[in-house]
PDB file of C-alpha atoms and ligand atoms in Angstrom:
ATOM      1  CA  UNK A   1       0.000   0.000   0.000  1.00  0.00           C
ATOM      2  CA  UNK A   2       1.346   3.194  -1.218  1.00  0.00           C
ATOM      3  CA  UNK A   3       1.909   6.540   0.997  1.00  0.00           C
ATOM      4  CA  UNK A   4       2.154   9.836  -0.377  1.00  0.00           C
ATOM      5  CA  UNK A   5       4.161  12.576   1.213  1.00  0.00           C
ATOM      6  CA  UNK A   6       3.820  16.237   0.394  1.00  0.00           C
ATOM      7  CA  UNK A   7       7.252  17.886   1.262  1.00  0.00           C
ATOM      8  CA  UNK A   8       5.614  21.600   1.458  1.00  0.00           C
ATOM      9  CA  UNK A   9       3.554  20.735   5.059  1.00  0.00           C
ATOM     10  CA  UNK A  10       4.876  17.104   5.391  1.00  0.00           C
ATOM     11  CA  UNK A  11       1.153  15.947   4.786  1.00  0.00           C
ATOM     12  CA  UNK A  12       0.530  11.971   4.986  1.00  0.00           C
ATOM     13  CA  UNK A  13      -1.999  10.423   2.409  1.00  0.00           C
ATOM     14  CA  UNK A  14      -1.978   6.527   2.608  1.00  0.00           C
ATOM     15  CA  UNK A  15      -5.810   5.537   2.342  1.00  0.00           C
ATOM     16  CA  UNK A  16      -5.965   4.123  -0.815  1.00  0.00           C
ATOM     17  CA  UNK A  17      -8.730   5.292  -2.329  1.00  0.00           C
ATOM     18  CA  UNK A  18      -7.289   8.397  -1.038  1.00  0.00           C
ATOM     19  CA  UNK A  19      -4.003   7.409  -2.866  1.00  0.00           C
ATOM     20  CA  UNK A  20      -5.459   6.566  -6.178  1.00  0.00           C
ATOM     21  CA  UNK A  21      -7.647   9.954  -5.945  1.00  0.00           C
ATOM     22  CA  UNK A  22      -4.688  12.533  -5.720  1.00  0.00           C
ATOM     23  CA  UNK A  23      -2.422  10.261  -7.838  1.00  0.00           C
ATOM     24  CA  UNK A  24      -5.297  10.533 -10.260  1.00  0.00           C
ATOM     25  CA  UNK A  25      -5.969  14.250 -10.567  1.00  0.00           C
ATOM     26  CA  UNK A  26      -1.380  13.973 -11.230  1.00  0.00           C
ATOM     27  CA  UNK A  27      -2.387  12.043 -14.391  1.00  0.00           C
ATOM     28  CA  UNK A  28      -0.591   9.179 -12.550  1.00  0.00           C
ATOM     29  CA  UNK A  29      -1.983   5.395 -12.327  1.00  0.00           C
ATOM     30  CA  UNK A  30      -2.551   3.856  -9.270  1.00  0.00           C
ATOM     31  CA  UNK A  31      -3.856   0.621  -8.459  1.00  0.00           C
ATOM     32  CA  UNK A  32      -3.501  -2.066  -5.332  1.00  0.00           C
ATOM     33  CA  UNK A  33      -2.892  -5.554  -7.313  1.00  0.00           C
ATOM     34  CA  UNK A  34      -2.590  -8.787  -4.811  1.00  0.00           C
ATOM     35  CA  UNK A  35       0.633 -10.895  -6.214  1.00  0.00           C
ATOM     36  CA  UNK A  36      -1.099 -14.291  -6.367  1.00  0.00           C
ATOM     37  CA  UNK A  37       0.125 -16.791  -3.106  1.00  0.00           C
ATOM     38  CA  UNK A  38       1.814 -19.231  -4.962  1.00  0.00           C
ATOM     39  CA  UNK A  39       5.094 -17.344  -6.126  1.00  0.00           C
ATOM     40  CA  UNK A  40       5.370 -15.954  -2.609  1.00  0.00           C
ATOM     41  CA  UNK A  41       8.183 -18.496  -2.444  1.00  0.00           C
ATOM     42  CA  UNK A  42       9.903 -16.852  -5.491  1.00  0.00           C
ATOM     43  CA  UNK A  43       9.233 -13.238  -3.970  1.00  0.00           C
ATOM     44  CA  UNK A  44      10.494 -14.133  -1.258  1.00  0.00           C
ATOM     45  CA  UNK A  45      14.234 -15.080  -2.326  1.00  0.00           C
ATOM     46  CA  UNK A  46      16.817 -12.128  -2.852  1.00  0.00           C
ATOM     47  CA  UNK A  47      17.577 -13.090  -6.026  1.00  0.00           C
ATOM     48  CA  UNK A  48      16.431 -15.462  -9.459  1.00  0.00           C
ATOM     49  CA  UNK A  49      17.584 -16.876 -11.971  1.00  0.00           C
ATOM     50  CA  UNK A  50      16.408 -15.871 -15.331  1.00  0.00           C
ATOM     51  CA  UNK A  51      14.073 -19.273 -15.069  1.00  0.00           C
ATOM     52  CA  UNK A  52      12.479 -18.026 -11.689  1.00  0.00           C
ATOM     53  CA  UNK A  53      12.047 -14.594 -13.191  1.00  0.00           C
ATOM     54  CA  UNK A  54      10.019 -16.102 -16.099  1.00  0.00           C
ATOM     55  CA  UNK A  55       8.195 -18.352 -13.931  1.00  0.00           C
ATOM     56  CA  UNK A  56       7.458 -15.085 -11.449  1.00  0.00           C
ATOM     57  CA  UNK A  57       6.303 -12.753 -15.419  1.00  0.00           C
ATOM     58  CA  UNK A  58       3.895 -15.639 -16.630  1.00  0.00           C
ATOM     59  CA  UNK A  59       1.840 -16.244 -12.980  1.00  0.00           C
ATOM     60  CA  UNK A  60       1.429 -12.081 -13.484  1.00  0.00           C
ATOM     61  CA  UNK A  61       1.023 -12.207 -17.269  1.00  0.00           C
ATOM     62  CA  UNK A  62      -3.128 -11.764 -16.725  1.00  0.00           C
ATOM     63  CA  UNK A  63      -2.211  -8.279 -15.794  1.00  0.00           C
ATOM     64  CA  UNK A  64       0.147  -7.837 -18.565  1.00  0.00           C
ATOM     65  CA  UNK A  65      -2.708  -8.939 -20.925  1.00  0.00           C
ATOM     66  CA  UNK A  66      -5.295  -6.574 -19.023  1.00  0.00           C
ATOM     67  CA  UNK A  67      -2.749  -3.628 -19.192  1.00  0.00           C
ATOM     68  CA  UNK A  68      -1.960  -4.599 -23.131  1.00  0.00           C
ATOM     69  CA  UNK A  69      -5.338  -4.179 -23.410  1.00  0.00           C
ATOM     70  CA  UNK A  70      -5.798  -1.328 -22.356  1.00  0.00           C
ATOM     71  CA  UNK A  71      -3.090   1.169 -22.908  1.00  0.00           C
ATOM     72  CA  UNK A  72      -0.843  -1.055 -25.624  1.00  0.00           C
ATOM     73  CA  UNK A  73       2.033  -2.359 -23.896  1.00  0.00           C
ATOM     74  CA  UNK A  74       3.733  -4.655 -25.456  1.00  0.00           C
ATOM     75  CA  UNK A  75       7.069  -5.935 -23.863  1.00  0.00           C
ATOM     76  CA  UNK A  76       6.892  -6.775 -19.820  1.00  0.00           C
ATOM     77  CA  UNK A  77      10.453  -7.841 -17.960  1.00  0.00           C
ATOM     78  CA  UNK A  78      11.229  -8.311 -14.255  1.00  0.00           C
ATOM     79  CA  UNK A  79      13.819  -5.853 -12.348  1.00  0.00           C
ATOM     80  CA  UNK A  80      15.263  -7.377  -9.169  1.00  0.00           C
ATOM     81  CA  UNK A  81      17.594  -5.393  -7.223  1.00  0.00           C
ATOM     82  CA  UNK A  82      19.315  -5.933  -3.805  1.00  0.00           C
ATOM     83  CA  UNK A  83      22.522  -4.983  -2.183  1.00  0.00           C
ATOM     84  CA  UNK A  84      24.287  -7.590  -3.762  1.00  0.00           C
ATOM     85  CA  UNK A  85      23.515  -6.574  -7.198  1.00  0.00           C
ATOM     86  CA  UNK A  86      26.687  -5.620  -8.971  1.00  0.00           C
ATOM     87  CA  UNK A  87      27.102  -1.742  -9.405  1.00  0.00           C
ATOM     88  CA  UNK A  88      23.672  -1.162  -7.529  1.00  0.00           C
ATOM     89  CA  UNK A  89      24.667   2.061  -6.579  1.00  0.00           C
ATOM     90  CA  UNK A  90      25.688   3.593 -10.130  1.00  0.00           C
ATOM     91  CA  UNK A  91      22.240   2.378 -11.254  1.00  0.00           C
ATOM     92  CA  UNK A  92      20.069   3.921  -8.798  1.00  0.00           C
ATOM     93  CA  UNK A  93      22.121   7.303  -9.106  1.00  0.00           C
ATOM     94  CA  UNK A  94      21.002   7.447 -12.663  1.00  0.00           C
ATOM     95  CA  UNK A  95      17.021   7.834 -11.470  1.00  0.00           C
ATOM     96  CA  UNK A  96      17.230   9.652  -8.264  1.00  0.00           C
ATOM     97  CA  UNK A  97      17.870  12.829 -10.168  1.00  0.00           C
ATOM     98  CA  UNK A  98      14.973  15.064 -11.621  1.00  0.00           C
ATOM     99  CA  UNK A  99      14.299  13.648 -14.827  1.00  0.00           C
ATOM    100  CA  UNK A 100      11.285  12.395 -17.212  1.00  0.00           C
ATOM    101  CA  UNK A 101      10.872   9.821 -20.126  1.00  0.00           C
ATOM    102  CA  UNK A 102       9.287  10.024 -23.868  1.00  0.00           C
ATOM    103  CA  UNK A 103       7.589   6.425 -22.492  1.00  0.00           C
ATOM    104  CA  UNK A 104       5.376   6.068 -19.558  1.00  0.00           C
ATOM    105  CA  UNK A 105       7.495   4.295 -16.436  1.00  0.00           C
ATOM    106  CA  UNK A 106       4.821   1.474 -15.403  1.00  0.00           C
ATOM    107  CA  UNK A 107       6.003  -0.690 -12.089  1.00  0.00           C
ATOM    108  CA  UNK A 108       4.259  -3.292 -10.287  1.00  0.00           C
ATOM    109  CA  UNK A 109       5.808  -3.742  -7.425  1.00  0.00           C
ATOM    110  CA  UNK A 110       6.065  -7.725  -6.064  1.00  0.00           C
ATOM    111  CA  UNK A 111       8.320  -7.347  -3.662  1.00  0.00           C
ATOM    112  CA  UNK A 112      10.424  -5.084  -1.611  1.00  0.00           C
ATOM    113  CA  UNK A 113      10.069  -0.911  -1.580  1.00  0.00           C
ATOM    114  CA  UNK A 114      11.308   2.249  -3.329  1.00  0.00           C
ATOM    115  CA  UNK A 115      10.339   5.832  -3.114  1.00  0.00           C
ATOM    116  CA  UNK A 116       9.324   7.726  -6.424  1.00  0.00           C
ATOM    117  CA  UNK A 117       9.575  11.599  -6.216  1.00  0.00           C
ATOM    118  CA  UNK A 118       7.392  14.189  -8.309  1.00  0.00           C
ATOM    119  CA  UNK A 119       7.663  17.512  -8.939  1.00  0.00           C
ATOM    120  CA  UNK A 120       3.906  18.406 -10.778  1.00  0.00           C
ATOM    121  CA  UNK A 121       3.000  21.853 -11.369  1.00  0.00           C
ATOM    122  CA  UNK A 122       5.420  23.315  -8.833  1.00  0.00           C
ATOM    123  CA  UNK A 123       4.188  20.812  -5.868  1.00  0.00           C
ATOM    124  CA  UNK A 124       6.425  18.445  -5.012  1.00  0.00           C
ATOM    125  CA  UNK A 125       5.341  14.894  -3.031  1.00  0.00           C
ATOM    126  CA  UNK A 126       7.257  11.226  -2.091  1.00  0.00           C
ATOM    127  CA  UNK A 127       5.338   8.057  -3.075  1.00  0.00           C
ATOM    128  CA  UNK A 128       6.874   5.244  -1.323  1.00  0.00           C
ATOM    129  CA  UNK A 129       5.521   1.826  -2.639  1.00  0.00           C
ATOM    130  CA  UNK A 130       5.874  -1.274  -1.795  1.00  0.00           C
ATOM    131  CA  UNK A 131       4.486  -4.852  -2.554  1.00  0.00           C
ATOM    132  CA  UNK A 132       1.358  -5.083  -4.750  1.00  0.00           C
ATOM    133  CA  UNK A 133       1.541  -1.202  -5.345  1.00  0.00           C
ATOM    134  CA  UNK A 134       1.219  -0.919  -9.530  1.00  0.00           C
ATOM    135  CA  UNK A 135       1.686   2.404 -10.533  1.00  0.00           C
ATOM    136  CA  UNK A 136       2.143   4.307 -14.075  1.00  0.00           C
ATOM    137  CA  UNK A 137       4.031   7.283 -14.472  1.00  0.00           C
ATOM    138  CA  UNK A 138       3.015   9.021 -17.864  1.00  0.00           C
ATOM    139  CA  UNK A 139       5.642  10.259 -20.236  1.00  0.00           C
ATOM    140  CA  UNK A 140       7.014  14.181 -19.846  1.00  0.00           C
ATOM    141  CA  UNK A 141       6.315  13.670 -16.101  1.00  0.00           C
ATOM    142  CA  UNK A 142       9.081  14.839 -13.965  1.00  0.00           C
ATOM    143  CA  UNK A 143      10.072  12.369 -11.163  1.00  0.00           C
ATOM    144  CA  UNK A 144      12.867  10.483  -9.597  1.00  0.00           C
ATOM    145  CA  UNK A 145      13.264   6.645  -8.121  1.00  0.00           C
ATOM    146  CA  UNK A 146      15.316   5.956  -5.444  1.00  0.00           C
ATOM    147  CA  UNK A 147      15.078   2.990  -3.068  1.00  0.00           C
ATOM    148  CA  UNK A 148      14.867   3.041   1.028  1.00  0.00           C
ATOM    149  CA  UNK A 149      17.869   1.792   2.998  1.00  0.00           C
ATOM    150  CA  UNK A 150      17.048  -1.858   2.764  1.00  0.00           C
ATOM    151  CA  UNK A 151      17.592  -1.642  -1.120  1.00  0.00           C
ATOM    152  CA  UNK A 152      15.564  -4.249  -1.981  1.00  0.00           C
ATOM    153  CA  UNK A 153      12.843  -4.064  -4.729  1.00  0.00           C
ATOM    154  CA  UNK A 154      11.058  -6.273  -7.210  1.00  0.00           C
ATOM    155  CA  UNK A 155       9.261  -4.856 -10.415  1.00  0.00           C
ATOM    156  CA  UNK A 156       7.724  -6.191 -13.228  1.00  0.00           C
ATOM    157  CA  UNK A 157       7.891  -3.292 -16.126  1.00  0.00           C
ATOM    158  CA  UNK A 158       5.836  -2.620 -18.656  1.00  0.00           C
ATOM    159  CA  UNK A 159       6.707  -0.633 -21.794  1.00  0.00           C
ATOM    160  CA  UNK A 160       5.650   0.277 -25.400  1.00  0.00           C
ATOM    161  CA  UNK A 161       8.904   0.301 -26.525  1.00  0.00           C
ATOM    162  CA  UNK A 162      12.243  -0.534 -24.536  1.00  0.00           C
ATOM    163  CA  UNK A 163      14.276   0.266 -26.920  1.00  0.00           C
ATOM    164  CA  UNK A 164      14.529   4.197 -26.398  1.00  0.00           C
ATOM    165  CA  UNK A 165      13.931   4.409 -22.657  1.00  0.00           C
ATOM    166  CA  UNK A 166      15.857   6.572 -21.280  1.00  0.00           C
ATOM    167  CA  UNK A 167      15.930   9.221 -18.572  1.00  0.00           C
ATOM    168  CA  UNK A 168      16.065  12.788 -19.734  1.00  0.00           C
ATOM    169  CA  UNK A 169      17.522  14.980 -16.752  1.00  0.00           C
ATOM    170  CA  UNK A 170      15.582  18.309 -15.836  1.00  0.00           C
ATOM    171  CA  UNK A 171      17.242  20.778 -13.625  1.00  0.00           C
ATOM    172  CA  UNK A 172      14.658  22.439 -10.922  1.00  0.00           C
ATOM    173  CA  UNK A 173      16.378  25.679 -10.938  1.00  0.00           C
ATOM    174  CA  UNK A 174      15.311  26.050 -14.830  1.00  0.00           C
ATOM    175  CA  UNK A 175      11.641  24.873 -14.010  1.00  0.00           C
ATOM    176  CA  UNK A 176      10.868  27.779 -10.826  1.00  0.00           C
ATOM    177  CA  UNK A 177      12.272  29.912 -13.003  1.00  0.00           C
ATOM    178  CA  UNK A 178      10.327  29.102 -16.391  1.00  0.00           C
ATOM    179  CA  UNK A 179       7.107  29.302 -14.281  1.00  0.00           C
TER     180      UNK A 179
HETATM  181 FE1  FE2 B   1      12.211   7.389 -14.290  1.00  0.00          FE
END
């Protein structure tokens, strides 16, 4: 279950209907999605091998189909980080920068916990998620990504089109500025 922050008062939201309702007015996805029981085994472990990974994509694959569906995705891979993951920390300092993507950034999170940062319309707010949180960032939206001191998160990621997603970085200064 997913808690919002707003840094300007320090204001808690973590009802979710609460959550999905001020995610929702951001342009931003939310949804609470139970991992089914059986891979809790799987979840559970630190890491997997590619095999386990599949295994973990296809018991979630009705959501990939419902989300296909739906907005057009069309390519679906699992992310599993820890602290033993070589060069951890040169991929997380890549996303917890200000930056957006020309794709939307669509996580289900199965295990583990991260925080995702926005800065929308000159308000800026913390969503940490965890387990069963699924949430879709839309394209052009600035954000960031960085995980909580246990490092430990597992995502299955959706995408139109992984070939050109990367971050493009946005400096604040230029944005309070611009407005
Ligand atoms: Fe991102």
């Amino acid at each position: 279950m997913a808690t919002i922050t707003l840094l300007s008062n320090k204001t808690k939201i973590s009802n979710p209907s609460e959550v999905k309702d001020f995610l929702g007015k951001q342009g931003i996805e939310y949804r609470l999605w139970e991992t089914s029981s059986d891979i809790n085994n799987l979840l559970n472990q630190e890491s997997l091998s590619d095999q386990e990974k599949e295994e973990v994509l296809l018991k979630l694959d009705n959501r990939f189909q419902e989300l296909s569906k739906e907005f057009g995705y069309k390519a679906r891979d699992l992310i599993v980080l820890n602290p033993n993951v070589p060069g951890i920390q040169d991929m997380l300092a890549k996303f917890d920068k200000l930056h957006y993507h020309t794709d939307d950034e669509v996580r289900y999170i199965v295990d583990g916990s991260g925080i995702f940062g926005f800065l929308i319309n000159g308000q800026k707010f913390t969503v940490e998620v965890e387990k069963n949180d699924f949430i879709s960032v839309p394209k052009n939206t600035n954000h960031w990504f960085e995980l909580d001191s246990k490092l430990r998160i597992k995502a299955v990621r959706y995408f139109l089109d992984n070939s050109g997603w990367a971050p493009v970085y946005v400096n604040e200064k230029d944005l309070i500025s611009s407005n």
